[in-house]
Amino acid sequence: MRTLLYFRLNDVATARLAQARFGELAGTSALVEGPWFVHRDNQAVDGLPRINIGQTTYREEAAITGLFVGAIIAALVIFRYGVSAGTGATALAYVGAIALGAMIGWWIGGLVGVKICRLGLGRQKAQMAPGQLLMIASCDSKSKESMKRMINELGCVSIDEHSDLMPNFRWV
């Protein structure tokens, strides 16, 4: 299971040092991705990788919920207004409607979820000083504590973490 770790950095020099330390970890057995950086007002940091909006919002969770809700609604519509031409046509109508409903629900859920900032992260970003940065890093659950320790040694403050339930289910 993957974990997203969120850190508050004081300046760009610390961010570049943290990026170099992550580069050293990439060659080890720790499964580390990132880090990604953004200012408190969601502006990119010059020369450093920018975050993906799905890392700070509930886009993936809302999309997965929308997938199921859309499929259920489509099945209910076919049940209520379905075809009566026979079992084969009804089964085909159910499969097609559920697939279409799931796709539409996934899309709408993602659009809604991107508007909702992660609760703990939103509070922390509001308290950040103007010169501070937000750093996000992804790691496996086994190397989470060592990552936190390494980043805290650089003077960064850990502000939040998020564990992915479905680590490979990401928007492209």
Coordinates of C-alpha atoms in Angstrom, one line a residue:
M1 CA 0.0 0.0 0.0
R2 CA 1.3 3.4 -0.9
T3 CA 1.3 6.4 1.4
L4 CA 1.4 10.1 0.5
L5 CA 3.4 12.1 3.0
Y6 CA 2.9 15.9 3.3
F7 CA 5.6 18.2 4.6
R8 CA 6.0 21.9 5.2
L9 CA 9.3 23.4 4.1
N10 CA 10.7 26.8 5.0
D11 CA 12.5 27.7 1.8
V12 CA 13.5 26.6 -1.7
A13 CA 17.1 25.6 -0.6
T14 CA 15.7 23.0 1.8
A15 CA 13.4 21.8 -1.0
R16 CA 16.4 21.2 -3.3
L17 CA 18.2 19.4 -0.5
A18 CA 15.2 17.2 0.1
Q19 CA 15.0 16.4 -3.6
A20 CA 18.6 15.4 -3.6
R21 CA 18.1 13.1 -0.5
F22 CA 15.1 11.5 -2.3
G23 CA 17.3 10.9 -5.3
E24 CA 19.7 8.9 -3.0
L25 CA 16.8 6.8 -1.8
A26 CA 15.6 5.9 -5.3
G27 CA 18.5 3.5 -5.7
T28 CA 17.7 1.6 -2.5
S29 CA 15.0 -1.0 -1.7
A30 CA 12.6 1.8 -0.5
L31 CA 9.8 2.4 -3.0
V32 CA 9.9 6.2 -3.2
E33 CA 8.3 8.5 -5.7
G34 CA 8.6 12.3 -5.8
P35 CA 9.0 14.7 -4.1
W36 CA 6.6 17.2 -5.6
F37 CA 6.5 20.9 -4.5
V38 CA 4.0 23.7 -4.5
H39 CA 3.7 27.1 -2.7
R40 CA 0.9 27.7 -0.3
D41 CA -1.2 29.4 -2.9
N42 CA -0.8 26.4 -5.3
Q43 CA 1.8 28.1 -7.5
A44 CA 4.6 26.0 -8.9
V45 CA 8.1 26.3 -7.5
D46 CA 10.7 27.2 -10.1
G47 CA 12.8 24.2 -11.2
L48 CA 11.1 21.7 -8.9
P49 CA 8.4 19.1 -9.9
R50 CA 4.8 20.3 -9.5
I51 CA 2.2 18.3 -7.6
N52 CA -0.7 16.5 -9.3
I53 CA -4.0 18.0 -8.2
G54 CA -5.2 14.4 -7.2
Q55 CA -2.5 14.4 -4.5
T56 CA -4.2 17.2 -2.5
T57 CA -7.9 16.7 -3.3
Y58 CA -10.4 13.8 -3.0
R59 CA -10.5 13.3 -6.8
E60 CA -9.8 9.5 -6.9
E61 CA -12.0 8.7 -3.9
A62 CA -14.9 10.7 -5.4
A63 CA -14.3 9.1 -8.9
I64 CA -14.5 5.6 -7.4
T65 CA -17.7 6.4 -5.5
G66 CA -19.1 8.0 -8.7
L67 CA -18.3 4.8 -10.6
F68 CA -20.5 2.7 -8.3
V69 CA -23.3 5.3 -8.0
G70 CA -23.4 5.7 -11.8
A71 CA -23.6 1.9 -12.3
I72 CA -26.4 1.5 -9.7
I73 CA -28.4 4.4 -11.1
A74 CA -28.1 3.0 -14.6
A75 CA -29.2 -0.4 -13.5
L76 CA -32.3 1.1 -11.8
V77 CA -33.2 3.1 -14.9
I78 CA -33.1 -0.1 -17.0
F79 CA -35.1 -1.9 -14.4
R80 CA -37.8 0.8 -14.4
Y81 CA -37.8 1.6 -18.2
G82 CA -36.0 -1.4 -19.5
V83 CA -36.6 -3.3 -22.8
S84 CA -39.2 -6.1 -23.0
A85 CA -38.0 -7.7 -26.2
G86 CA -36.6 -10.7 -24.4
T87 CA -34.0 -11.9 -22.0
G88 CA -31.0 -11.4 -24.3
A89 CA -32.0 -7.8 -25.1
T90 CA -32.6 -7.1 -21.5
A91 CA -29.3 -8.5 -20.4
L92 CA -27.5 -6.5 -23.1
A93 CA -29.3 -3.4 -22.1
Y94 CA -28.2 -3.9 -18.4
V95 CA -24.6 -4.5 -19.3
G96 CA -24.4 -1.5 -21.7
A97 CA -26.3 0.8 -19.3
I98 CA -24.2 -0.2 -16.3
A99 CA -21.0 0.3 -18.2
L100 CA -22.1 3.7 -19.5
G101 CA -23.4 4.8 -16.1
A102 CA -20.2 3.7 -14.4
M103 CA -18.1 5.8 -16.9
I104 CA -20.3 8.8 -16.5
G105 CA -20.4 8.5 -12.7
W106 CA -16.6 8.1 -12.6
W107 CA -16.2 11.3 -14.7
I108 CA -18.6 13.3 -12.6
G109 CA -17.2 12.0 -9.4
G110 CA -13.7 13.1 -10.4
L111 CA -15.0 16.6 -11.4
V112 CA -16.7 17.0 -8.0
G113 CA -13.7 15.5 -6.0
V114 CA -11.2 17.8 -7.5
K115 CA -13.0 20.7 -5.9
I116 CA -12.6 19.3 -2.4
C117 CA -9.2 19.8 -0.7
R118 CA -8.1 17.2 1.8
L119 CA -9.4 18.4 5.2
G120 CA -6.2 18.2 7.3
L121 CA -4.0 19.5 4.4
G122 CA -6.3 22.5 3.8
R123 CA -6.0 23.6 7.4
Q124 CA -2.3 23.2 7.4
K125 CA -1.8 25.1 4.1
A126 CA -3.9 28.0 5.4
Q127 CA -1.5 28.3 8.4
M128 CA 1.7 28.3 6.2
A129 CA 3.7 31.5 6.0
P130 CA 4.1 33.1 2.6
G131 CA 7.6 31.9 1.9
Q132 CA 6.9 28.3 2.9
L133 CA 6.5 25.3 0.5
L134 CA 4.4 22.2 0.6
M135 CA 6.3 19.0 -0.3
I136 CA 4.5 15.7 -1.1
A137 CA 6.3 12.4 -1.3
S138 CA 5.0 8.9 -2.0
C139 CA 6.5 5.8 -0.4
D140 CA 5.5 2.2 0.5
S141 CA 4.2 1.6 4.0
K142 CA 7.4 -0.1 5.2
S143 CA 9.7 2.9 4.5
K144 CA 7.2 5.6 5.8
E145 CA 8.8 6.1 9.2
S146 CA 12.4 6.3 7.8
M147 CA 11.2 8.9 5.2
K148 CA 9.6 11.0 7.9
R149 CA 12.8 10.8 10.0
M150 CA 15.0 11.8 7.0
I151 CA 12.8 14.8 6.1
N152 CA 12.5 15.9 9.7
E153 CA 16.3 15.9 9.9
L154 CA 16.3 18.6 7.2
G155 CA 14.1 20.8 9.4
C156 CA 10.8 20.0 7.7
V157 CA 7.6 19.5 9.5
S158 CA 5.3 16.6 8.7
I159 CA 1.8 17.9 8.5
D160 CA -0.3 15.0 7.1
E161 CA -0.3 11.6 5.4
H162 CA -2.8 9.7 3.2
S163 CA -2.7 6.0 2.5
D164 CA -4.0 4.9 -0.9
L165 CA -6.5 2.0 -0.8
M166 CA -6.0 1.3 -4.5
P167 CA -2.4 2.4 -5.3
N168 CA -2.5 1.8 -9.0
F169 CA -5.9 3.3 -9.7
R170 CA -4.8 6.8 -10.8
W171 CA -6.0 9.2 -13.4
V172 CA -3.6 9.7 -16.3

